[in-house]
Amino acid sequence: MITVSIIVNNELVSAEVEPRTHLADFLREHVRVTGTHLGCEHGVCGSCTVLVNGVPIRSCITLAVACEGLEVRSIEGFDVDSVMESLRAAFSREHALQCGFCTPGMLIAARDIILRLPDADEARIRRELAGNLCRCTGYLGIIKAVHSVVREQAKLKGMVAAGPAPVKRAAAPATVFPPNLDQARQDPIPAAPAGLVRANEAGEPATPSQSKQGWTRFEEKFVIHRPTTEVWEALANFPVIASCLPGAELIEHDQQHVKGRMTVRLGPINAAFSGSAVITRDETTMSGSVRGAGTDDGSKSRTKAVATYRAVANPSGPGTCISLEVEYNLQGPLAQFSRSELAQELGRRLIGEFASNLNGRLQDPHMGALGKPAALNANALIWATLTQRVKRFFSRMAGGREGSH
């Protein structure tokens, strides 16, 4: 198994895959981007066409590991795109689709033609689309739809028939064979895509206006009773961090990648999420981020998460204050639990246990070898959370009675 990190539709995704895994399978099985369709699986029909660094490629014959650190854009990534919006309308108007199986790849290829060949005529469009097969329409509606958008774009831009110079595109992956993975690990981690939480120039964590649809977000702050520089160094010690996080198990790591497992017990469910994450750290602002993904083979649930943190001197006393912001998305049987307010309180209690464990470990530098952590007992945390809620409820009731006298 190999850990691969790819920017899919402006979101950094890391997953553990077999070296032979094709990009199409990575998108459908690990990212749940199912608009990428698999037809011939030999690079002939074009149904699996996606953009890699702006270039159309056949994702069924491109290995996922060959796209390490690259930008992949599937049909789901064109929600806000004027050319694609025009193409969708034209395909509907010209009856350019029937079963729709070839349509995602056809639309991506058509968009590339319009941007690259702004003066393309019907004959050129036919040649360019020869690699995208359709068994339903007879192609006439497709050709008319693409040509109508070519003319529409020319009118909007006020172009003459010759048009401007063709759009320059970044090079696609030169090979579908695995790159040198050791070298890939040494390459800089790509900057966080737009929309993800990151530190701004002043060093303050930037807060999005709202979480992405389907994602849950919460923030927390806690104090570690050690100097800031010591705490910052400890946050880069992944074995120590894993030993302080209930249910976490570190499998392997380097300075920028971690691979591990999180075990959670929830009633009769015993979930073990195996996955990987990409770590970034800014030494000047003492801020960082963790972007990861994991899968539980038992329940078939999948999760993605983004956590950003910053360490600063505690403004109200000695020690270091850590501000933490977490966004996560859970799909599968466990998803219903993850979206509740109770789950957010559970996350806060988990962070509280982590802070307590980290405080203890840093206070005692002579602590013995790190042991394997126990599974996260969500039942105990939930019970403690509910108990706390009941206490707060009766406390408010008592306060209300006193105020009425």
Tab-separated table of C-alpha atoms in Angstrom:
chain	number	residue	atom	x	y	z
A	1	MET	CA	0.000	0.000	0.000
A	2	ILE	CA	1.162	3.535	-0.832
A	3	THR	CA	-0.065	6.849	0.566
A	4	VAL	CA	-0.989	9.286	-2.191
A	5	SER	CA	-2.065	12.926	-1.803
A	6	ILE	CA	-3.953	14.585	-4.654
A	7	ILE	CA	-5.808	17.902	-4.888
A	8	VAL	CA	-9.273	16.869	-6.099
A	9	ASN	CA	-11.657	19.703	-6.992
A	10	ASN	CA	-9.670	22.154	-4.816
A	11	GLU	CA	-9.548	19.811	-1.827
A	12	LEU	CA	-6.425	17.958	-0.716
A	13	VAL	CA	-7.204	14.243	-0.357
A	14	SER	CA	-4.833	11.626	1.069
A	15	ALA	CA	-5.515	7.917	0.917
A	16	GLU	CA	-3.730	4.597	1.132
A	17	VAL	CA	-3.921	2.747	-2.188
A	18	GLU	CA	-2.389	-0.171	-4.036
A	19	PRO	CA	0.367	0.914	-6.483
A	20	ARG	CA	-1.775	-0.394	-9.356
A	21	THR	CA	-4.826	1.729	-8.429
A	22	HIS	CA	-6.002	3.835	-11.344
A	23	LEU	CA	-6.994	7.457	-10.872
A	24	ALA	CA	-10.612	6.639	-11.787
A	25	ASP	CA	-10.835	4.061	-8.986
A	26	PHE	CA	-9.167	6.513	-6.594
A	27	LEU	CA	-11.773	9.161	-7.415
A	28	ARG	CA	-14.761	6.836	-7.205
A	29	GLU	CA	-13.770	4.619	-4.270
A	30	HIS	CA	-11.678	6.911	-2.059
A	31	VAL	CA	-13.056	10.387	-2.824
A	32	ARG	CA	-16.616	9.293	-3.681
A	33	VAL	CA	-16.504	11.401	-6.860
A	34	THR	CA	-18.806	9.167	-8.887
A	35	GLY	CA	-19.426	11.489	-11.834
A	36	THR	CA	-16.262	9.995	-13.338
A	37	HIS	CA	-17.629	7.000	-15.246
A	38	LEU	CA	-15.774	3.808	-16.154
A	39	GLY	CA	-16.608	2.348	-19.559
A	40	CYS	CA	-14.020	0.445	-21.557
A	41	GLU	CA	-11.228	0.709	-18.931
A	42	HIS	CA	-8.735	0.735	-21.814
A	43	GLY	CA	-8.549	4.485	-22.494
A	44	VAL	CA	-10.715	4.210	-25.620
A	45	CYS	CA	-14.237	5.482	-24.835
A	46	GLY	CA	-13.382	8.728	-22.999
A	47	SER	CA	-16.123	8.363	-20.354
A	48	CYS	CA	-13.523	8.634	-17.567
A	49	THR	CA	-12.007	11.913	-18.840
A	50	VAL	CA	-10.900	14.346	-16.126
A	51	LEU	CA	-8.473	17.264	-16.000
A	52	VAL	CA	-5.026	16.776	-14.452
A	53	ASN	CA	-3.217	20.100	-14.064
A	54	GLY	CA	-5.649	21.478	-16.646
A	55	VAL	CA	-5.104	18.741	-19.255
A	56	PRO	CA	-7.766	16.147	-20.222
A	57	ILE	CA	-6.579	12.611	-19.477
A	58	ARG	CA	-8.065	9.116	-19.336
A	59	SER	CA	-8.314	8.381	-15.637
A	60	CYS	CA	-8.837	4.642	-16.243
A	61	ILE	CA	-5.273	4.215	-17.560
A	62	THR	CA	-3.546	6.802	-15.333
A	63	LEU	CA	-2.202	5.526	-12.035
A	64	ALA	CA	-3.179	7.451	-8.923
A	65	VAL	CA	0.432	7.511	-7.682
A	66	ALA	CA	1.432	9.316	-10.892
A	67	CYS	CA	-0.811	12.211	-9.800
A	68	GLU	CA	0.868	12.735	-6.410
A	69	GLY	CA	0.620	16.455	-5.555
A	70	LEU	CA	-1.197	17.321	-8.808
A	71	GLU	CA	-4.570	19.020	-9.292
A	72	VAL	CA	-7.393	16.805	-10.537
A	73	ARG	CA	-10.722	18.248	-11.628
A	74	SER	CA	-13.694	15.974	-12.244
A	75	ILE	CA	-17.128	16.922	-13.541
A	76	GLU	CA	-18.167	17.778	-9.960
A	77	GLY	CA	-15.508	20.506	-9.917
A	78	PHE	CA	-17.248	22.680	-12.532
A	79	ASP	CA	-20.215	23.919	-10.497
A	80	VAL	CA	-18.978	27.507	-10.917
A	81	ASP	CA	-17.636	27.661	-14.477
A	82	SER	CA	-19.189	29.854	-17.170
A	83	VAL	CA	-18.087	27.706	-20.118
A	84	MET	CA	-19.351	24.513	-18.512
A	85	GLU	CA	-22.626	26.238	-17.627
A	86	SER	CA	-23.077	27.180	-21.290
A	87	LEU	CA	-22.222	23.641	-22.390
A	88	ARG	CA	-24.773	22.083	-20.040
A	89	ALA	CA	-27.486	24.366	-21.379
A	90	ALA	CA	-26.452	23.649	-24.989
A	91	PHE	CA	-26.416	19.867	-24.439
A	92	SER	CA	-29.953	20.098	-23.104
A	93	ARG	CA	-31.124	22.432	-25.877
A	94	GLU	CA	-29.619	20.351	-28.712
A	95	HIS	CA	-30.638	16.968	-27.222
A	96	ALA	CA	-26.951	16.010	-26.962
A	97	LEU	CA	-27.455	13.360	-24.282
A	98	GLN	CA	-29.670	10.359	-23.716
A	99	CYS	CA	-28.451	7.796	-21.174
A	100	GLY	CA	-25.843	10.287	-19.913
A	101	PHE	CA	-23.076	7.764	-19.297
A	102	CYS	CA	-20.598	9.431	-21.677
A	103	THR	CA	-21.743	12.972	-20.810
A	104	PRO	CA	-19.258	13.863	-17.990
A	105	GLY	CA	-16.246	12.968	-20.124
A	106	MET	CA	-17.837	14.542	-23.193
A	107	LEU	CA	-18.443	17.832	-21.362
A	108	ILE	CA	-14.874	18.019	-20.042
A	109	ALA	CA	-13.440	17.292	-23.498
A	110	ALA	CA	-15.796	19.843	-25.083
A	111	ARG	CA	-14.796	22.534	-22.587
A	112	ASP	CA	-11.140	21.930	-23.414
A	113	ILE	CA	-11.872	22.339	-27.138
A	114	ILE	CA	-13.667	25.662	-26.573
A	115	LEU	CA	-10.829	27.108	-24.467
A	116	ARG	CA	-7.997	25.718	-26.605
A	117	LEU	CA	-9.539	26.199	-30.072
A	118	PRO	CA	-11.763	29.304	-29.898
A	119	ASP	CA	-12.236	29.297	-33.707
A	120	ALA	CA	-13.010	25.574	-34.097
A	121	ASP	CA	-15.502	24.692	-36.830
A	122	GLU	CA	-17.725	21.599	-36.945
A	123	ALA	CA	-15.110	19.526	-38.780
A	124	ARG	CA	-12.442	20.335	-36.167
A	125	ILE	CA	-14.859	19.619	-33.308
A	126	ARG	CA	-15.588	16.197	-34.829
A	127	ARG	CA	-11.878	15.372	-34.990
A	128	GLU	CA	-11.237	16.596	-31.438
A	129	LEU	CA	-14.153	14.582	-30.019
A	130	ALA	CA	-13.226	11.402	-31.893
A	131	GLY	CA	-11.811	9.959	-28.670
A	132	ASN	CA	-15.124	10.283	-26.806
A	133	LEU	CA	-17.610	7.601	-27.783
A	134	CYS	CA	-21.404	7.792	-27.481
A	135	ARG	CA	-23.713	4.831	-28.182
A	136	CYS	CA	-26.978	6.817	-28.029
A	137	THR	CA	-27.089	10.178	-29.769
A	138	GLY	CA	-25.461	9.742	-33.166
A	139	TYR	CA	-23.195	12.703	-32.255
A	140	LEU	CA	-25.093	15.315	-34.291
A	141	GLY	CA	-26.605	16.971	-31.211
A	142	ILE	CA	-23.238	16.924	-29.448
A	143	ILE	CA	-21.469	18.612	-32.361
A	144	LYS	CA	-24.197	21.254	-32.632
A	145	ALA	CA	-24.077	21.918	-28.876
A	146	VAL	CA	-20.280	22.394	-28.782
A	147	HIS	CA	-20.267	24.533	-31.933
A	148	SER	CA	-23.026	26.761	-30.545
A	149	VAL	CA	-20.972	27.430	-27.424
A	150	VAL	CA	-17.880	28.169	-29.552
A	151	ARG	CA	-19.881	30.837	-31.381
A	152	GLU	CA	-21.389	32.095	-28.129
A	153	GLN	CA	-17.975	32.490	-26.508
A	154	ALA	CA	-16.636	34.254	-29.610
A	155	LYS	CA	-19.512	36.737	-29.474
A	156	LEU	CA	-19.062	37.333	-25.746
A	157	LYS	CA	-15.362	38.039	-26.149
A	158	GLY	CA	-15.796	40.099	-29.309
A	159	MET	CA	-13.362	37.888	-31.169
A	160	VAL	CA	-12.846	37.866	-34.923
A	161	ALA	CA	-12.949	34.566	-36.770
A	162	ALA	CA	-9.246	33.895	-36.257
A	163	GLY	CA	-9.518	34.386	-32.511
A	164	PRO	CA	-6.687	34.835	-29.993
A	165	ALA	CA	-3.783	32.512	-29.481
A	166	PRO	CA	-4.702	29.080	-28.113
A	167	VAL	CA	-4.832	28.752	-24.362
A	168	LYS	CA	-1.572	27.432	-22.935
A	169	ARG	CA	-1.959	24.465	-20.637
A	170	ALA	CA	0.240	22.865	-18.037
A	171	ALA	CA	1.772	19.535	-18.965
A	172	ALA	CA	-0.085	16.381	-18.032
A	173	PRO	CA	1.703	13.576	-16.161
A	174	ALA	CA	4.362	12.276	-18.526
A	175	THR	CA	3.848	8.672	-17.478
A	176	VAL	CA	1.301	6.488	-15.787
A	177	PHE	CA	4.000	4.545	-13.977
A	178	PRO	CA	4.732	5.223	-10.280
A	179	PRO	CA	7.157	8.114	-9.712
A	180	ASN	CA	10.058	7.942	-7.306
A	181	LEU	CA	8.073	7.912	-4.071
A	182	ASP	CA	11.068	8.783	-1.908
A	183	GLN	CA	11.602	11.913	-4.002
A	184	ALA	CA	7.879	12.706	-3.886
A	185	ARG	CA	8.000	12.718	-0.087
A	186	GLN	CA	10.832	15.299	-0.241
A	187	ASP	CA	8.935	17.649	-2.548
A	188	PRO	CA	7.183	20.639	-0.949
A	189	ILE	CA	3.586	20.028	0.067
A	190	PRO	CA	1.227	22.006	-2.199
A	191	ALA	CA	-0.339	25.098	-0.727
A	192	ALA	CA	-3.746	24.605	0.848
A	193	PRO	CA	-6.462	24.962	-1.801
A	194	ALA	CA	-8.833	27.898	-1.664
A	195	GLY	CA	-11.615	27.413	0.842
A	196	LEU	CA	-9.601	25.463	3.377
A	197	VAL	CA	-8.643	26.995	6.707
A	198	ARG	CA	-5.151	28.480	6.812
A	199	ALA	CA	-3.187	31.114	8.728
A	200	ASN	CA	-3.283	34.620	7.315
A	201	GLU	CA	-0.331	37.001	6.999
A	202	ALA	CA	-0.806	38.208	10.552
A	203	GLY	CA	-0.552	34.636	11.786
A	204	GLU	CA	-4.173	34.421	12.909
A	205	PRO	CA	-6.132	31.391	11.787
A	206	ALA	CA	-8.528	32.381	9.027
A	207	THR	CA	-12.096	31.288	9.702
A	208	PRO	CA	-14.382	30.385	6.801
A	209	SER	CA	-17.810	31.980	6.846
A	210	GLN	CA	-19.393	28.554	7.162
A	211	SER	CA	-18.479	24.889	6.874
A	212	LYS	CA	-18.717	23.182	3.527
A	213	GLN	CA	-21.975	21.343	2.920
A	214	GLY	CA	-21.986	18.012	4.735
A	215	TRP	CA	-19.065	18.958	6.973
A	216	THR	CA	-19.116	19.498	10.740
A	217	ARG	CA	-16.944	22.184	12.314
A	218	PHE	CA	-15.965	23.107	15.854
A	219	GLU	CA	-13.266	25.156	17.594
A	220	GLU	CA	-11.511	24.613	20.896
A	221	LYS	CA	-8.732	26.170	22.989
A	222	PHE	CA	-6.651	24.580	25.737
A	223	VAL	CA	-3.536	25.359	27.757
A	224	ILE	CA	-0.368	23.262	27.998
A	225	HIS	CA	1.682	24.176	31.066
A	226	ARG	CA	5.044	24.355	29.313
A	227	PRO	CA	6.963	27.064	27.387
A	228	THR	CA	5.692	27.782	23.885
A	229	THR	CA	8.844	26.668	22.069
A	230	GLU	CA	8.795	23.333	23.913
A	231	VAL	CA	5.130	22.750	23.105
A	232	TRP	CA	5.681	23.656	19.451
A	233	GLU	CA	8.466	21.093	19.205
A	234	ALA	CA	6.294	18.482	20.931
A	235	LEU	CA	3.534	18.994	18.351
A	236	ALA	CA	5.975	17.759	15.696
A	237	ASN	CA	6.770	14.609	17.699
A	238	PHE	CA	4.177	12.329	16.135
A	239	PRO	CA	4.788	9.295	18.413
A	240	VAL	CA	4.174	11.511	21.471
A	241	ILE	CA	1.085	13.096	19.935
A	242	ALA	CA	-0.368	9.695	18.993
A	243	SER	CA	0.265	8.326	22.484
A	244	CYS	CA	-1.750	11.210	23.970
A	245	LEU	CA	-4.758	10.827	21.674
A	246	PRO	CA	-7.187	8.135	22.888
A	247	GLY	CA	-7.708	5.439	20.289
A	248	ALA	CA	-4.871	6.583	18.019
A	249	GLU	CA	-2.149	4.281	16.739
A	250	LEU	CA	0.786	5.536	14.670
A	251	ILE	CA	1.935	3.105	11.980
A	252	GLU	CA	4.616	5.102	10.162
A	253	HIS	CA	5.569	8.718	9.555
A	254	ASP	CA	8.077	11.189	8.224
A	255	GLN	CA	8.199	14.969	8.621
A	256	GLN	CA	5.216	15.642	6.351
A	257	HIS	CA	3.201	12.409	6.201
A	258	VAL	CA	1.652	10.149	8.814
A	259	LYS	CA	-0.106	6.825	8.493
A	260	GLY	CA	-2.140	5.426	11.346
A	261	ARG	CA	-5.342	4.034	12.791
A	262	MET	CA	-8.072	5.378	15.078
A	263	THR	CA	-10.181	2.831	16.964
A	264	VAL	CA	-13.580	3.886	18.308
A	265	ARG	CA	-16.013	1.833	20.382
A	266	LEU	CA	-19.606	3.006	20.152
A	267	GLY	CA	-22.167	0.582	21.562
A	268	PRO	CA	-21.951	-2.607	19.483
A	269	ILE	CA	-19.819	-0.822	16.878
A	270	ASN	CA	-16.061	-1.240	17.013
A	271	ALA	CA	-14.759	0.963	14.197
A	272	ALA	CA	-11.105	1.150	13.200
A	273	PHE	CA	-10.356	3.943	10.732
A	274	SER	CA	-7.110	3.381	8.843
A	275	GLY	CA	-5.767	6.303	6.877
A	276	SER	CA	-3.104	8.888	6.297
A	277	ALA	CA	-2.597	12.623	6.594
A	278	VAL	CA	-0.424	15.420	5.238
A	279	ILE	CA	1.152	17.758	7.808
A	280	THR	CA	2.169	21.369	7.206
A	281	ARG	CA	3.900	23.602	9.757
A	282	ASP	CA	4.807	27.301	9.707
A	283	GLU	CA	7.727	27.891	12.059
A	284	THR	CA	7.384	31.685	11.956
A	285	THR	CA	3.765	31.786	13.170
A	286	MET	CA	3.845	28.471	15.070
A	287	SER	CA	0.764	27.345	13.193
A	288	GLY	CA	0.045	24.219	11.221
A	289	SER	CA	-2.531	22.003	9.600
A	290	VAL	CA	-3.377	18.320	9.320
A	291	ARG	CA	-5.363	17.118	6.308
A	292	GLY	CA	-6.277	13.477	6.215
A	293	ALA	CA	-8.691	10.742	5.217
A	294	GLY	CA	-9.509	7.296	6.568
A	295	THR	CA	-11.725	4.247	6.043
A	296	ASP	CA	-13.289	1.720	8.392
A	297	ASP	CA	-13.416	-1.609	6.555
A	298	GLY	CA	-15.971	-3.029	8.978
A	299	SER	CA	-18.751	-0.438	8.670
A	300	LYS	CA	-17.592	0.849	5.252
A	301	SER	CA	-17.636	4.377	6.672
A	302	ARG	CA	-15.202	6.958	5.310
A	303	THR	CA	-14.005	10.185	6.839
A	304	LYS	CA	-12.078	13.263	5.769
A	305	ALA	CA	-10.852	15.945	8.148
A	306	VAL	CA	-8.952	19.234	8.219
A	307	ALA	CA	-7.484	20.475	11.504
A	308	THR	CA	-5.593	23.751	11.910
A	309	TYR	CA	-3.825	24.808	15.073
A	310	ARG	CA	-1.655	27.578	16.495
A	311	ALA	CA	0.503	27.806	19.608
A	312	VAL	CA	0.890	31.156	21.421
A	313	ALA	CA	1.998	32.238	24.852
A	314	ASN	CA	-0.879	31.930	27.312
A	315	PRO	CA	-2.207	35.513	27.720
A	316	SER	CA	-3.715	34.795	31.144
A	317	GLY	CA	-0.795	33.037	32.832
A	318	PRO	CA	2.183	30.730	32.325
A	319	GLY	CA	2.208	28.062	29.659
A	320	THR	CA	1.050	27.848	26.054
A	321	CYS	CA	-2.421	28.346	24.623
A	322	ILE	CA	-3.326	26.121	21.660
A	323	SER	CA	-6.221	27.161	19.439
A	324	LEU	CA	-7.654	24.317	17.359
A	325	GLU	CA	-10.169	24.345	14.527
A	326	VAL	CA	-11.549	21.063	13.160
A	327	GLU	CA	-13.708	20.347	10.125
A	328	TYR	CA	-14.675	16.785	9.246
A	329	ASN	CA	-16.950	14.849	6.943
A	330	LEU	CA	-18.129	11.311	7.671
A	331	GLN	CA	-19.902	9.114	5.133
A	332	GLY	CA	-21.463	5.697	5.678
A	333	PRO	CA	-23.353	4.057	8.564
A	334	LEU	CA	-21.671	6.266	11.180
A	335	ALA	CA	-22.504	9.526	9.380
A	336	GLN	CA	-25.786	10.087	11.225
A	337	PHE	CA	-23.997	10.106	14.565
A	338	SER	CA	-21.300	12.501	13.341
A	339	ARG	CA	-23.724	15.329	12.517
A	340	SER	CA	-25.259	15.698	15.952
A	341	GLU	CA	-24.481	18.370	18.537
A	342	LEU	CA	-23.577	15.515	20.871
A	343	ALA	CA	-20.812	14.462	18.480
A	344	GLN	CA	-19.297	17.954	18.650
A	345	GLU	CA	-19.296	17.809	22.443
A	346	LEU	CA	-17.696	14.379	22.188
A	347	GLY	CA	-14.969	15.903	20.018
A	348	ARG	CA	-14.360	18.618	22.601
A	349	ARG	CA	-14.088	16.057	25.399
A	350	LEU	CA	-11.665	14.044	23.280
A	351	ILE	CA	-9.532	17.172	22.848
A	352	GLY	CA	-9.725	17.727	26.604
A	353	GLU	CA	-8.359	14.220	27.244
A	354	PHE	CA	-5.620	14.810	24.698
A	355	ALA	CA	-4.627	18.079	26.409
A	356	SER	CA	-4.544	16.377	29.812
A	357	ASN	CA	-2.398	13.523	28.474
A	358	LEU	CA	-0.011	15.896	26.704
A	359	ASN	CA	0.331	18.013	29.846
A	360	GLY	CA	1.229	14.904	31.838
A	361	ARG	CA	3.765	13.670	29.300
A	362	LEU	CA	5.540	17.023	28.997
A	363	GLN	CA	5.577	17.486	32.776
A	364	ASP	CA	7.330	14.124	33.178
A	365	PRO	CA	10.185	13.873	30.645
A	366	HIS	CA	11.361	10.604	32.238
A	367	MET	CA	8.145	8.773	31.369
A	368	GLY	CA	8.818	5.299	29.980
A	369	ALA	CA	8.380	3.937	26.489
A	370	LEU	CA	5.241	4.824	24.651
A	371	GLY	CA	2.601	2.118	24.907
A	372	LYS	CA	-0.162	1.196	22.495
A	373	PRO	CA	-3.212	3.357	23.336
A	374	ALA	CA	-6.557	1.820	24.160
A	375	ALA	CA	-9.512	2.209	21.805
A	376	LEU	CA	-11.502	5.404	22.165
A	377	ASN	CA	-14.486	4.478	24.348
A	378	ALA	CA	-17.118	6.820	22.940
A	379	ASN	CA	-19.752	5.321	25.249
A	380	ALA	CA	-17.949	6.587	28.356
A	381	LEU	CA	-17.429	10.021	26.841
A	382	ILE	CA	-21.054	10.245	25.738
A	383	TRP	CA	-22.249	9.256	29.213
A	384	ALA	CA	-20.010	11.900	30.773
A	385	THR	CA	-21.331	14.452	28.283
A	386	LEU	CA	-24.958	13.600	29.012
A	387	THR	CA	-24.300	13.722	32.756
A	388	GLN	CA	-22.781	17.186	32.379
A	389	ARG	CA	-25.798	18.321	30.361
A	390	VAL	CA	-28.194	17.104	33.054
A	391	LYS	CA	-26.208	18.929	35.721
A	392	ARG	CA	-26.299	22.156	33.709
A	393	PHE	CA	-30.038	21.767	33.163
A	394	PHE	CA	-30.815	21.394	36.874
A	395	SER	CA	-28.371	24.188	37.691
A	396	ARG	CA	-30.293	26.535	35.366
A	397	MET	CA	-33.606	25.380	36.872
A	398	ALA	CA	-32.346	26.066	40.386
A	399	GLY	CA	-31.095	29.481	39.335
A	400	GLY	CA	-34.472	30.283	37.788
A	401	ARG	CA	-36.335	29.388	41.004
A	402	GLU	CA	-34.000	31.552	43.098
A	403	GLY	CA	-34.496	34.458	40.735
A	404	SER	CA	-38.302	34.185	40.999
A	405	HIS	CA	-38.318	34.722	44.801
